Amino acid sequence: MKEDGQDGRGRQERADAVDREMAARLLPEAVVRALGRWWETNAAAYADGTPGAHTVRYTPGRWAQITPWPKALAPTSAGGDAAVSRAEVASAVTNALRREAFKEALIATYVWGKGKRGTPGGSGPATLHKILAFDGLDTALATAVNALREHGAPQAYAALQGQIPGLGPAFFTKFLYFASHALPPARGPRPLILDRVLSRRLRQLAAAVGRESGHDVDGSIAAWVWSDGNWSPHRYRIYLSFMHAAAGQLAASDSWPSGAAPDLLECALFTTTWETPG
């Protein structure tokens, strides 16, 4: 299954050609240098080669209507702000999934993912409350976890896409990412977070490759496949393949820790920018 809801074999063939070029070229030198600078700044924080120390601040009191509240998070009765790291969320999700407490696992990942941010559309506690009210939530999350464990990350992604009102891939990939710490996939790469920011980073890379290779001179293919949301399971598979290969490319360089986990690259790309020629 390729990009969903689009027409034109020629368009898909061009997208496939750009994907192949990206897989062959991986990260250009300008990006490797930018990531090297990021590592120089963050090496002490992530000395173990993982983004486990990546910490997000949130306001517990904003989430007072949300239950079941994970014990790893500060009580919603607490005043002021609190902080929670990726490692702490991973531990909370592992604990919850052992008890098949799927809602609790989702809440931990959602609060970490949202932090103190809000959006005009109301994403945050109000949206999460609506998600938790969905009758089929436990079944959908359990199905995805089973798909991850038995088949792999793209299948788990497909199992969640469009299944839970209000829960899009920017947040359900966070759930899959943390779930994989407890239940590694039987085959294929581990899940990684894919959101609008990361998609735009990949779009920038794809546009440059498309322009240089002649497969996408105007960048329209890059804008199509690396849109701001609703990515197809095929696109998620491409994303994981590229990110895991690019992590290997970086690990072989002098500017990145050898043996670093692919999610360190995901974390770095989220906050790294670079200039592309043309």
mmCIF file with all atom_site columns, C-alpha atoms in Angstrom, residues 7 13 28 51 68 70 86 130 142 154 159 166 174 206-207 214 219 228 236 243 245 253 255 259 270:
data_model
loop_
_atom_site.group_PDB
_atom_site.id
_atom_site.type_symbol
_atom_site.label_atom_id
_atom_site.label_alt_id
_atom_site.label_comp_id
_atom_site.label_asym_id
_atom_site.label_entity_id
_atom_site.label_seq_id
_atom_site.pdbx_PDB_ins_code
_atom_site.Cartn_x
_atom_site.Cartn_y
_atom_site.Cartn_z
_atom_site.occupancy
_atom_site.B_iso_or_equiv
_atom_site.pdbx_formal_charge
_atom_site.auth_seq_id
_atom_site.auth_comp_id
_atom_site.auth_asym_id
_atom_site.auth_atom_id
_atom_site.pdbx_PDB_model_num
ATOM 1  C CA . ASP A 1 7   ? -4.020  9.636  -7.883  1.00 0.00 ? 7   ASP A CA 1
ATOM 2  C CA . GLU A 1 13  ? 6.711   6.422  -9.383  1.00 0.00 ? 13  GLU A CA 1
ATOM 3  C CA . PRO A 1 28  ? 24.050  15.328 3.167   1.00 0.00 ? 28  PRO A CA 1
ATOM 4  C CA . PRO A 1 51  ? 17.607  10.568 24.376  1.00 0.00 ? 51  PRO A CA 1
ATOM 5  C CA . PRO A 1 68  ? -6.262  6.962  35.188  1.00 0.00 ? 68  PRO A CA 1
ATOM 6  C CA . PRO A 1 70  ? 0.093   7.556  35.874  1.00 0.00 ? 70  PRO A CA 1
ATOM 7  C CA . ARG A 1 86  ? 11.714  10.059 28.061  1.00 0.00 ? 86  ARG A CA 1
ATOM 8  C CA . LYS A 1 130 ? -12.368 12.992 24.288  1.00 0.00 ? 130 LYS A CA 1
ATOM 9  C CA . ALA A 1 142 ? -4.265  -3.590 22.437  1.00 0.00 ? 142 ALA A CA 1
ATOM 10 C CA . PRO A 1 154 ? 4.515   -0.351 10.177  1.00 0.00 ? 154 PRO A CA 1
ATOM 11 C CA . ALA A 1 159 ? -3.568  -0.755 13.099  1.00 0.00 ? 159 ALA A CA 1
ATOM 12 C CA . GLY A 1 166 ? -8.756  12.664 17.861  1.00 0.00 ? 166 GLY A CA 1
ATOM 13 C CA . LYS A 1 174 ? 4.685   8.447  20.509  1.00 0.00 ? 174 LYS A CA 1
ATOM 14 C CA . ALA A 1 206 ? 13.515  15.056 -0.108  1.00 0.00 ? 206 ALA A CA 1
ATOM 15 C CA . ALA A 1 207 ? 13.096  18.374 -1.908  1.00 0.00 ? 207 ALA A CA 1
ATOM 16 C CA . GLY A 1 214 ? 15.595  15.650 -11.487 1.00 0.00 ? 214 GLY A CA 1
ATOM 17 C CA . GLY A 1 219 ? 9.414   20.054 -4.750  1.00 0.00 ? 219 GLY A CA 1
ATOM 18 C CA . ASP A 1 228 ? 2.078   17.892 7.739   1.00 0.00 ? 228 ASP A CA 1
ATOM 19 C CA . TYR A 1 236 ? 5.983   5.495  7.991   1.00 0.00 ? 236 TYR A CA 1
ATOM 20 C CA . MET A 1 243 ? 16.106  7.100  10.016  1.00 0.00 ? 243 MET A CA 1
ATOM 21 C CA . ALA A 1 245 ? 20.053  3.899  8.067   1.00 0.00 ? 245 ALA A CA 1
ATOM 22 C CA . SER A 1 253 ? 31.308  9.474  11.560  1.00 0.00 ? 253 SER A CA 1
ATOM 23 C CA . SER A 1 255 ? 30.903  13.819 14.958  1.00 0.00 ? 255 SER A CA 1
ATOM 24 C CA . GLY A 1 259 ? 26.402  2.895  18.681  1.00 0.00 ? 259 GLY A CA 1
ATOM 25 C CA . PHE A 1 270 ? 13.461  17.845 16.001  1.00 0.00 ? 270 PHE A CA 1
#
